């Protein structure tokens, strides 16, 4: 029965949207009405308000909607949404201050003489405006007012002209910084959490193991990663637009003729190009560059963009006046001064120690004040000239409110959709489709594409994505990243602005196009560009590295990069080692041979045994890695025959689990029907449950009889590979760690030697001073020895001496005895360290350097640049892990 109410929910929402009722109220209104109606009818006909809900009741789902509302504003991890008003402000300010208009006119003059050049200039400017404004309406209107008359006047085809302007105006939806990407990142964050839980449940149900290896976890995403992931696909789309225009101009030169610039391409024109082009490019660099470099979060980058737009508006609105550029010059000088001060002085106020530090902080304060003055000056100009600032603030408030109200309404709609089993229905439908992940993905993308004909991008992002994204992300057969999925959906959603009959870009363009341009011509004009976007979707879908590589590269090269031991990097790290060893194996084994000939008798026996014993592990580790690769190859060969059976059985088992869930729900409903008057309904439910149980038994009978044997054989191959990998990692660590630790000890010889006098003096100080006065000096000296590799025994003795002085009954005798032990240990270490520094250090250092990029890679704190680039490329591809489930 709940399915009827689900259909009613969809019908009410469609009627409300179709009648022109505001989206912000149509979404929650249809949800609340349907939930209340289900509760009232349930009470009237059955006496139970919960009976027509898939699970729970009206109070639970209304409160769930309120919880979702609260989540939008009060969850700390969702602070990314703060960036939305900042980027909206930046875009509207650049558009209102006519900087976008200057850019359009200048680029049209620059590219015009090329066949199709006017169209190329529109695409180029559209890309730049997308990376600065990101406001589709403003971009389309600006380019429609300026470029469309020029293109038509120069005999451009109406279809090409309108299609180019409409398509270029929508680039702001995919080229960062984009509001679409921010919203998608917000939605995909929670979707990835749900997908992770679902995948763990799937692993447990499939294998019987309680815990899933972390290497199979579903990775989350962020707005910064979405921005990075969308850069290359956005440029691919721009490139495809330009190629189409050039080809069109070559085939039909009369429909896209060159437009010759009447002026001269002289120094003055060059200055105009620089002044129009460079400020937006610098702003793009500051906004996106700060995110890529890890200097700023998305919110902070949004503030940078808003401030930069205000500075640019400050000089553009005073164009032609003598002092027009004063605020901009002050801002640039302040920023340059800040950059110099930060690299030259210590500006941490808490760590001020010298007069130079005071000077640095003072200069930094002055530079910041200069920047604030420049912003205030530009803001005052924007406020006084044509009331620009007030108009921008009002438009920003309106647009931001629209976005957030739709987000809030969608939160209630999602709760209602789940209340009537919609999410379960979609999940069952998608999981029941033959063909695996890619069939499900194509269907979802097709649905989003069709919805784009009728709905805005925000409704699609906040209504559809939370339902389908967890299902797609949880599927191990493709193991796609949340970033890739988000960018693919973003590219698809972009078509919602172009597709007739409700494409907003078409409406914006229709509003500013002359009457001679018919609406049908606009519709025809965008069709090639819609096809181009679909081609871009296919390209990005087939080459996921276009999306994943840049976020991976930035993450692995950053200061907070995960160590090579991170389980998510293991597969690619070991793949890198195998390839490296293919060329360096002989050199590595030769270095082992050389280093094993050194005289280790000068070392303490335990240390000598540990180091010399590690040499044999090098060859063992290489052999185990070879065996691991061979085991992986065996799995790959066996999977060709095994995979169809595995897929068939897992699909059957998934259907059985679905039936089990439905049977369990029916048992709950039957348990509630205790009134004698409900006996007929109870019998109907019991009959339905009996049919489901029969279906379950029939499904179970279709599982091949030799499945357990087949699964056991393949699982044994997987376990054999996993066991070899574990042995390799343990052996590699044993091969590298002892020698690396000894080299670190020898490298610290000078520091170790320098602590001798201090250690000798501490004994007399303890004897001559009060115990309480010596605990801190002992602690300091203990920490110094703790920082030196191999001096842990001395550190331990000094710590024991300190504890003897801090006890309730302080004992100088015990403390002095422990210090004496530390001195004896120090003298012994000093002897062998001094000898080993000359006799062993050069050979061991060469040996460790050879081992470090391969056998010793797991001991590194972070990957080297070469390693990071390889691993970034390797992890950018999608890898089928379904056979592990």
XYZ file of N, CA, C and O in Angstrom, residues 226-396:
684
model
N 36.410 18.027 -5.436
C 35.503 18.147 -6.577
C 35.996 19.233 -7.537
O 35.942 19.070 -8.767
N 36.481 20.336 -6.998
C 37.025 21.398 -7.844
C 38.210 20.872 -8.652
O 38.312 21.096 -9.862
N 39.106 20.177 -7.968
C 40.287 19.637 -8.651
C 39.882 18.619 -9.716
O 40.421 18.609 -10.826
N 38.933 17.766 -9.375
C 38.511 16.738 -10.305
C 37.807 17.286 -11.529
O 37.848 16.669 -12.602
N 37.163 18.440 -11.407
C 36.371 18.991 -12.512
C 37.195 19.857 -13.458
O 36.709 20.197 -14.550
N 38.420 20.217 -13.088
C 39.198 21.138 -13.921
C 39.451 20.551 -15.304
O 39.149 21.174 -16.335
N 40.015 19.349 -15.364
C 40.359 18.756 -16.667
C 39.114 18.436 -17.491
O 39.062 18.772 -18.682
N 38.061 17.797 -16.925
C 36.849 17.587 -17.724
C 36.252 18.889 -18.254
O 35.742 18.919 -19.381
N 36.305 19.955 -17.436
C 35.810 21.246 -17.903
C 36.595 21.747 -19.098
O 36.032 22.256 -20.082
N 37.925 21.596 -19.042
C 38.764 22.012 -20.166
C 38.529 21.126 -21.393
O 38.577 21.606 -22.527
N 38.277 19.834 -21.159
C 37.946 18.935 -22.280
C 36.681 19.414 -22.971
O 36.602 19.459 -24.214
N 35.684 19.794 -22.185
C 34.430 20.283 -22.755
C 34.651 21.575 -23.536
O 34.115 21.741 -24.647
N 35.448 22.480 -22.993
C 35.776 23.724 -23.705
C 36.478 23.404 -25.016
O 36.166 23.988 -26.074
N 37.435 22.486 -24.971
C 38.158 22.092 -26.179
C 37.231 21.503 -27.238
O 37.351 21.803 -28.430
N 36.285 20.667 -26.804
C 35.328 20.075 -27.753
C 34.444 21.153 -28.381
O 34.144 21.098 -29.585
N 34.018 22.130 -27.572
C 33.238 23.245 -28.125
C 34.028 23.970 -29.214
O 33.507 24.257 -30.302
N 35.277 24.273 -28.926
C 36.107 25.022 -29.875
C 36.358 24.214 -31.154
O 36.315 24.757 -32.265
N 36.627 22.921 -30.990
C 36.854 22.063 -32.158
C 35.606 22.038 -33.040
O 35.696 22.135 -34.275
N 34.439 21.941 -32.417
C 33.192 21.928 -33.192
C 33.035 23.221 -33.986
O 32.669 23.198 -35.171
N 33.301 24.338 -33.346
C 33.152 25.629 -34.038
C 34.134 25.746 -35.194
O 33.787 26.209 -36.296
N 35.379 25.326 -34.982
C 36.376 25.383 -36.049
C 35.994 24.467 -37.215
O 36.131 24.843 -38.389
N 35.518 23.268 -36.907
C 35.085 22.347 -37.965
C 33.874 22.911 -38.704
O 33.797 22.868 -39.948
N 32.939 23.477 -37.955
C 31.750 24.090 -38.560
C 32.167 25.222 -39.495
O 31.633 25.352 -40.611
N 33.126 26.041 -39.051
C 33.590 27.160 -39.876
C 34.310 26.676 -41.123
O 34.235 27.306 -42.184
N 35.019 25.546 -41.017
C 35.721 25.006 -42.181
C 34.750 24.421 -43.198
O 34.949 24.548 -44.415
N 33.686 23.773 -42.684
C 32.710 23.158 -43.586
C 31.775 24.200 -44.193
O 31.459 24.149 -45.391
N 31.349 25.142 -43.363
C 30.413 26.184 -43.833
C 31.001 27.556 -43.522
O 30.564 28.229 -42.578
N 32.000 27.971 -44.292
C 32.693 29.236 -43.994
C 31.796 30.465 -44.017
O 32.054 31.441 -43.307
N 30.718 30.429 -44.804
C 29.832 31.590 -44.870
C 28.984 31.737 -43.610
O 28.456 32.813 -43.337
N 28.857 30.661 -42.844
C 28.053 30.713 -41.614
C 28.875 31.077 -40.386
O 28.318 31.272 -39.302
N 30.200 31.141 -40.535
C 31.076 31.536 -39.424
C 32.290 32.258 -40.003
O 33.429 31.794 -39.868
N 32.073 33.397 -40.663
C 33.174 34.082 -41.337
C 34.102 34.800 -40.368
O 33.710 35.083 -39.224
N 35.338 35.088 -40.805
C 36.230 35.899 -39.963
C 35.714 37.327 -39.855
O 35.045 37.830 -40.762
N 36.013 37.954 -38.740
C 35.597 39.341 -38.499
C 36.855 40.167 -38.254
O 37.530 39.988 -37.241
N 37.174 41.021 -39.183
C 38.413 41.791 -39.099
C 38.243 42.976 -38.152
O 37.246 43.710 -38.211
N 39.234 43.154 -37.314
C 39.248 44.258 -36.345
C 39.632 45.547 -37.058
O 40.644 45.595 -37.756
N 38.814 46.573 -36.894
C 39.051 47.830 -37.613
C 40.226 48.611 -37.042
O 40.831 49.427 -37.743
N 40.533 48.399 -35.809
C 41.647 49.122 -35.210
C 42.988 48.461 -35.523
O 43.107 47.593 -36.394
N 44.012 48.872 -34.778
C 45.354 48.334 -34.984
C 45.755 47.430 -33.820
O 45.418 47.698 -32.672
N 46.504 46.363 -34.177
C 47.034 45.478 -33.140
C 48.372 46.041 -32.670
O 49.441 45.516 -32.948
N 48.282 47.165 -31.944
C 49.486 47.858 -31.501
C 49.663 47.711 -29.994
O 48.973 46.914 -29.341
N 50.566 48.493 -29.464
C 50.858 48.424 -28.023
C 49.645 48.779 -27.186
O 49.391 48.178 -26.136
N 48.861 49.736 -27.682
C 47.666 50.146 -26.939
C 46.656 49.004 -26.861
O 46.039 48.761 -25.811
N 46.501 48.293 -27.993
C 45.579 47.160 -27.991
C 46.092 46.043 -27.075
O 45.313 45.405 -26.358
N 47.412 45.842 -27.082
C 48.005 44.839 -26.206
C 47.734 45.169 -24.735
O 47.409 44.299 -23.926
N 47.872 46.455 -24.409
C 47.591 46.882 -23.041
C 46.142 46.639 -22.658
O 45.835 46.232 -21.521
N 45.248 46.857 -23.623
C 43.828 46.610 -23.374
C 43.563 45.136 -23.113
O 42.788 44.778 -22.221
N 44.234 44.286 -23.933
C 44.072 42.832 -23.742
C 44.580 42.421 -22.371
O 43.927 41.662 -21.639
N 45.755 42.930 -22.010
C 46.358 42.573 -20.717
C 45.468 43.020 -19.566
O 45.207 42.270 -18.615
N 44.939 44.240 -19.657
C 44.124 44.791 -18.579
C 42.787 44.072 -18.457
O 42.239 43.950 -17.358
N 42.266 43.576 -19.575
C 40.988 42.858 -19.538
C 41.164 41.410 -19.123
O 40.313 40.845 -18.432
N 42.269 40.810 -19.563
C 42.454 39.372 -19.384
C 43.149 39.004 -18.086
O 42.749 38.047 -17.403
N 44.191 39.755 -17.712
C 45.033 39.335 -16.602
C 44.348 39.404 -15.231
O 44.531 38.482 -14.430
N 43.594 40.456 -14.901
C 42.943 40.459 -13.579
C 42.042 39.250 -13.342
O 42.146 38.610 -12.283
N 41.140 38.859 -14.303
C 40.361 37.640 -14.064
C 41.233 36.388 -13.944
O 40.952 35.510 -13.119
N 42.306 36.296 -14.770
C 43.195 35.141 -14.691
C 43.895 35.087 -13.338
O 44.062 34.011 -12.752
N 44.335 36.248 -12.847
C 44.988 36.287 -11.530
C 44.010 35.869 -10.445
O 44.356 35.130 -9.508
N 42.741 36.320 -10.560
C 41.733 35.944 -9.569
C 41.495 34.438 -9.600
O 41.385 33.792 -8.550
N 41.421 33.871 -10.818
C 41.263 32.414 -10.946
C 42.442 31.704 -10.290
O 42.269 30.715 -9.564
N 43.643 32.209 -10.563
C 44.847 31.598 -9.992
C 44.814 31.661 -8.462
O 45.154 30.683 -7.786
N 44.402 32.793 -7.910
C 44.371 32.939 -6.459
C 43.326 32.025 -5.832
O 43.575 31.394 -4.785
N 42.164 31.929 -6.462
C 41.082 31.125 -5.893
C 41.390 29.635 -6.014
O 41.438 28.904 -5.024
N 41.602 29.173 -7.260
C 41.850 27.742 -7.466
C 43.245 27.344 -7.005
O 43.438 26.253 -6.465
N 44.227 28.227 -7.242
C 45.601 27.913 -6.840
C 45.739 27.750 -5.347
O 46.479 26.872 -4.871
N 45.018 28.551 -4.588
C 45.097 28.431 -3.124
C 44.512 27.104 -2.646
O 44.976 26.519 -1.673
N 43.475 26.608 -3.355
C 42.888 25.317 -3.000
C 43.838 24.191 -3.385
O 44.098 23.266 -2.604
N 44.368 24.251 -4.624
C 45.241 23.198 -5.124
C 46.510 23.092 -4.275
O 46.980 21.998 -3.962
N 47.050 24.255 -3.906
C 48.285 24.263 -3.122
C 48.053 23.901 -1.658
O 49.004 23.743 -0.897
N 46.802 23.796 -1.254
C 46.493 23.459 0.126
C 46.646 24.642 1.070
O 46.649 24.479 2.289
N 46.752 25.853 0.502
C 46.911 27.047 1.331
C 45.587 27.443 1.961
O 45.537 27.925 3.089
N 44.499 27.267 1.212
C 43.190 27.709 1.680
C 42.162 26.604 1.487
O 42.271 25.786 0.575
N 41.158 26.600 2.370
C 40.004 25.725 2.180
C 39.093 26.353 1.134
O 39.321 27.481 0.686
N 38.045 25.638 0.765
C 37.102 26.177 -0.220
C 36.443 27.439 0.316
O 36.246 28.411 -0.428
N 36.102 27.454 1.600
C 35.494 28.652 2.186
C 36.453 29.842 2.133
O 36.066 30.965 1.782
N 37.701 29.589 2.494
C 38.694 30.661 2.465
C 38.947 31.143 1.039
O 39.111 32.335 0.792
N 38.966 30.197 0.085
C 39.142 30.569 -1.316
C 37.965 31.407 -1.796
O 38.134 32.340 -2.599
N 36.761 31.074 -1.315
C 35.599 31.894 -1.661
C 35.739 33.313 -1.148
O 35.372 34.283 -1.839
N 36.287 33.456 0.059
C 36.523 34.801 0.604
C 37.566 35.547 -0.221
O 37.436 36.761 -0.476
N 38.607 34.831 -0.670
C 39.620 35.441 -1.542
C 38.967 35.927 -2.831
O 39.228 37.041 -3.299
N 38.101 35.086 -3.413
C 37.428 35.467 -4.651
C 36.523 36.670 -4.470
O 36.499 37.576 -5.322
N 35.775 36.689 -3.374
C 34.879 37.821 -3.115
C 35.674 39.112 -2.925
O 35.323 40.167 -3.469
N 36.786 39.015 -2.163
C 37.626 40.197 -1.973
C 38.261 40.665 -3.269
O 38.312 41.864 -3.563
N 38.751 39.701 -4.082
C 39.349 40.062 -5.366
C 38.353 40.712 -6.295
O 38.673 41.680 -7.008
N 37.116 40.206 -6.334
C 36.081 40.802 -7.186
C 35.775 42.226 -6.741
O 35.554 43.117 -7.573
N 35.779 42.456 -5.433
C 35.519 43.804 -4.910
C 36.628 44.769 -5.312
O 36.364 45.909 -5.709
N 37.877 44.323 -5.241
C 39.007 45.159 -5.660
C 38.905 45.489 -7.146
O 39.104 46.645 -7.571
N 38.581 44.479 -7.978
C 38.478 44.704 -9.415
C 37.328 45.651 -9.739
O 37.449 46.503 -10.625
N 36.226 45.501 -9.031
C 35.099 46.419 -9.251
C 35.470 47.842 -8.854
O 35.013 48.807 -9.484
N 36.327 47.966 -7.839
C 36.716 49.289 -7.373
C 37.399 50.121 -8.438
O 37.170 51.336 -8.535
N 38.246 49.507 -9.275
C 38.895 50.300 -10.330
C 38.057 50.356 -11.610
O 38.104 51.338 -12.347
N 37.256 49.297 -11.886
C 36.458 49.316 -13.117
C 35.351 50.353 -13.050
O 35.038 51.032 -14.049
N 34.740 50.517 -11.888
C 33.658 51.487 -11.748
C 34.158 52.923 -11.825
O 33.374 53.851 -12.081
N 35.446 53.145 -11.602
C 36.046 54.480 -11.708
C 36.887 54.608 -12.975
O 37.818 55.415 -13.041
N 36.566 53.787 -13.980
C 37.349 53.772 -15.213
C 37.381 55.161 -15.838
O 36.349 55.828 -15.983
N 38.592 55.594 -16.200
C 38.765 56.904 -16.821
C 39.208 57.984 -15.854
O 39.649 59.057 -16.282
N 39.100 57.732 -14.552
C 39.527 58.717 -13.563
C 40.998 58.497 -13.211
O 41.521 57.392 -13.297
N 41.624 59.560 -12.772
C 43.053 59.531 -12.496
C 43.422 58.561 -11.377
O 44.444 57.870 -11.441
N 42.596 58.508 -10.340
C 42.913 57.686 -9.167
C 42.192 56.336 -9.187
O 42.010 55.692 -8.147
N 41.763 55.874 -10.376
C 40.952 54.658 -10.471
C 41.663 53.444 -9.895
O 41.046 52.587 -9.257
N 42.966 53.346 -10.111
C 43.695 52.124 -9.750
C 44.375 52.205 -8.380
O 45.072 51.263 -7.999
N 44.169 53.271 -7.648
C 44.846 53.409 -6.358
C 44.508 52.271 -5.375
O 45.412 51.689 -4.762
N 43.216 51.912 -5.186
C 42.926 50.810 -4.251
C 43.549 49.481 -4.701
O 44.052 48.725 -3.866
N 43.498 49.215 -6.014
C 44.076 47.972 -6.531
C 45.583 47.946 -6.313
O 46.156 46.916 -5.931
N 46.244 49.096 -6.565
C 47.698 49.169 -6.365
C 48.038 48.952 -4.887
O 48.975 48.217 -4.549
N 47.250 49.578 -3.998
C 47.479 49.396 -2.559
C 47.301 47.934 -2.162
O 48.090 47.394 -1.371
N 46.284 47.275 -2.728
C 46.054 45.861 -2.414
C 47.216 44.999 -2.897
O 47.678 44.099 -2.176
N 47.695 45.260 -4.117
C 48.804 44.472 -4.670
C 50.063 44.664 -3.839
O 50.774 43.708 -3.502
N 50.370 45.925 -3.499
C 51.557 46.222 -2.684
C 51.451 45.520 -1.325
O 52.424 44.935 -0.834
N 50.267 45.543 -0.728
C 50.073 44.909 0.584
C 50.272 43.398 0.498
O 50.907 42.792 1.365
N 49.737 42.792 -0.562
C 49.878 41.342 -0.732
C 51.330 40.943 -0.974
O 51.821 39.965 -0.406
N 52.025 41.717 -1.816
C 53.436 41.428 -2.077
C 54.245 41.586 -0.792
O 55.127 40.766 -0.477
N 53.934 42.654 -0.037
C 54.636 42.879 1.231
C 54.374 41.731 2.204
O 55.301 41.242 2.878
N 53.132 41.267 2.267
C 52.803 40.151 3.152
C 53.569 38.898 2.762
O 54.095 38.186 3.625
N 53.626 38.628 1.450
C 54.347 37.437 0.986
C 55.820 37.518 1.370
O 56.417 36.531 1.826
N 56.410 38.698 1.219
C 57.824 38.876 1.572
C 58.029 38.727 3.076
O 58.972 38.053 3.530
N 57.141 39.331 3.853
C 57.272 39.289 5.313
C 57.131 37.860 5.833
O 57.894 37.412 6.700
N 56.179 37.122 5.291
C 55.939 35.747 5.760
C 57.107 34.823 5.452
O 57.351 33.861 6.174
N 57.814 35.101 4.362
C 58.960 34.258 4.013
C 60.245 34.715 4.703
O 61.224 33.959 4.738
N 60.260 35.917 5.252
C 61.484 36.476 5.837
C 61.473 36.471 7.357
O 62.498 36.225 7.995
N 60.295 36.712 7.949
C 60.208 36.864 9.404
C 59.318 35.784 10.016
O 58.493 35.178 9.330
N 59.478 35.608 11.318
C 58.571 34.769 12.083
C 57.421 35.643 12.551
O 57.608 36.539 13.378
N 56.213 35.397 12.014
C 55.077 36.265 12.342
C 54.103 35.607 13.322
O 52.980 36.084 13.484
N 54.527 34.513 13.949
C 53.685 33.866 14.953
C 53.793 34.647 16.260
O 54.838 34.664 16.908
N 52.707 35.297 16.635
C 52.727 36.175 17.809
C 53.071 35.403 19.081
O 53.753 35.915 19.981
N 52.635 34.152 19.164
C 52.891 33.353 20.367
C 54.365 32.988 20.504
O 54.808 32.647 21.598
N 55.116 33.029 19.397
C 56.522 32.607 19.425
C 57.496 33.773 19.246
O 58.605 33.582 18.766
N 57.062 34.979 19.587
C 57.960 36.130 19.478
C 59.090 35.995 20.495
O 58.842 35.865 21.698
N 60.345 36.015 20.008
C 61.488 35.851 20.903
C 62.534 36.937 20.708
O 63.244 37.291 21.639
N 62.660 37.457 19.498
C 63.710 38.433 19.213
C 63.091 39.725 18.695
O 61.902 39.791 18.364
N 63.933 40.740 18.599
C 63.466 42.019 18.054
C 63.086 41.886 16.587
O 62.195 42.589 16.082
N 63.756 40.950 15.876
C 63.405 40.722 14.460
C 61.989 40.177 14.348
O 61.251 40.524 13.408
N 61.601 39.325 15.310
C 60.231 38.801 15.302
C 59.221 39.924 15.509
O 58.163 39.948 14.865
N 59.541 40.848 16.404
C 58.658 41.990 16.653
C 58.529 42.835 15.389
O 57.431 43.277 15.012
N 59.657 43.038 14.708
C 59.630 43.810 13.457
C 58.749 43.121 12.413
O 57.951 43.773 11.732
N 58.884 41.795 12.299
C 58.094 41.046 11.332
C 56.603 41.160 11.605
O 55.808 41.379 10.687
N 56.202 40.997 12.870
C 54.786 41.098 13.228
C 54.265 42.502 12.955
O 53.156 42.684 12.430
N 55.057 43.511 13.288
C 54.641 44.897 13.061
C 54.430 45.174 11.575
O 53.415 45.768 11.166
N 55.374 44.736 10.752
C 55.248 44.940 9.310
C 54.048 44.177 8.746
O 53.336 44.678 7.857
N 53.827 42.971 9.275
C 52.675 42.178 8.808
C 51.367 42.882 9.145
O 50.436 42.913 8.329
N 51.289 43.452 10.346
C 50.081 44.188 10.740
C 49.852 45.371 9.805
O 48.721 45.630 9.359
N 50.924 46.094 9.490
C 50.801 47.242 8.582
C 50.326 46.796 7.195
O 49.486 47.446 6.573
N 50.862 45.667 6.707
C 50.450 45.164 5.387
C 48.985 44.751 5.404
O 48.246 45.018 4.442
N 48.547 44.110 6.476
C 47.147 43.702 6.587
C 46.240 44.924 6.642
O 45.166 44.959 6.012
N 46.673 45.931 7.394
C 45.890 47.176 7.457
C 45.770 47.783 6.059
O 44.703 48.260 5.654
N 46.878 47.772 5.296
C 46.836 48.288 3.930
C 45.836 47.530 3.070
O 45.087 48.134 2.284
N 45.802 46.206 3.221
C 44.863 45.393 2.450
C 43.419 45.693 2.862
O 42.525 45.787 2.006
N 43.187 45.865 4.166
C 41.839 46.195 4.649
C 41.395 47.548 4.114
O 40.239 47.712 3.692
N 42.317 48.494 4.095
C 41.999 49.827 3.560
C 41.637 49.736 2.076
O 40.669 50.356 1.612
N 42.398 48.926 1.333
C 42.108 48.754 -0.100
C 40.730 48.143 -0.310
O 39.964 48.568 -1.185
N 40.375 47.135 0.501
C 39.053 46.515 0.389
C 37.949 47.490 0.769
O 36.915 47.574 0.083
N 38.173 48.241 1.867
C 37.170 49.211 2.298
C 37.009 50.325 1.256
O 35.881 50.769 0.963
N 38.104 50.773 0.706
C 38.094 51.816 -0.329
C 37.301 51.338 -1.554
O 36.422 52.049 -2.065
N 37.597 50.123 -2.011
C 36.884 49.572 -3.166
C 35.408 49.348 -2.842
O 34.528 49.607 -3.682
N 35.127 48.881 -1.611
C 33.748 48.687 -1.208
C 32.969 49.985 -1.176
O 31.804 50.051 -1.591
N 33.622 51.060 -0.706
C 32.970 52.375 -0.667
C 32.661 52.868 -2.081
O 31.571 53.399 -2.339
N 33.588 52.669 -3.001
C 33.338 53.042 -4.392
C 32.157 52.260 -4.964
O 31.285 52.823 -5.632
N 32.133 50.953 -4.701
C 31.043 50.124 -5.207
C 29.704 50.538 -4.605
O 28.659 50.431 -5.256
N 29.747 51.015 -3.374
C 28.520 51.451 -2.705
C 28.021 52.783 -3.270
O 26.811 52.988 -3.463
N 28.947 53.704 -3.564
C 28.567 55.053 -3.997
C 28.259 55.125 -5.488
O 27.407 55.923 -5.905
N 28.964 54.350 -6.314
C 28.808 54.458 -7.768
C 27.681 53.538 -8.224
O 27.787 52.312 -8.145
N 26.617 54.126 -8.681
C 25.457 53.411 -9.234
C 24.856 52.407 -8.248
O 24.184 51.472 -8.651
N 25.129 52.626 -6.976
C 24.578 51.749 -5.938
C 24.874 50.273 -6.227
O 24.059 49.385 -5.949
N 26.073 50.021 -6.768
C 26.431 48.672 -7.221
C 26.462 47.676 -6.084
O 25.929 46.556 -6.188
N 27.100 48.045 -4.984
C 27.278 47.107 -3.871
C 25.934 46.656 -3.301
O 25.738 45.468 -3.014
N 24.993 47.603 -3.162
C 23.687 47.230 -2.624
C 22.980 46.243 -3.552
O 22.410 45.241 -3.110
N 23.042 46.511 -4.854
C 22.416 45.608 -5.815
C 23.036 44.218 -5.788
O 22.333 43.203 -5.849
N 24.371 44.182 -5.678
C 25.062 42.891 -5.624
C 24.687 42.142 -4.353
O 24.440 40.918 -4.391
N 24.624 42.836 -3.230
C 24.281 42.174 -1.968
C 22.857 41.629 -2.003
O 22.592 40.511 -1.523
N 21.934 42.382 -2.584
C 20.543 41.927 -2.662
C 20.442 40.685 -3.549
O 19.793 39.693 -3.196
N 21.102 40.733 -4.712
C 21.071 39.585 -5.620
C 21.743 38.360 -4.983
O 21.292 37.232 -5.155
N 22.837 38.606 -4.252
C 23.515 37.501 -3.565
C 22.596 36.873 -2.519
O 22.512 35.646 -2.406
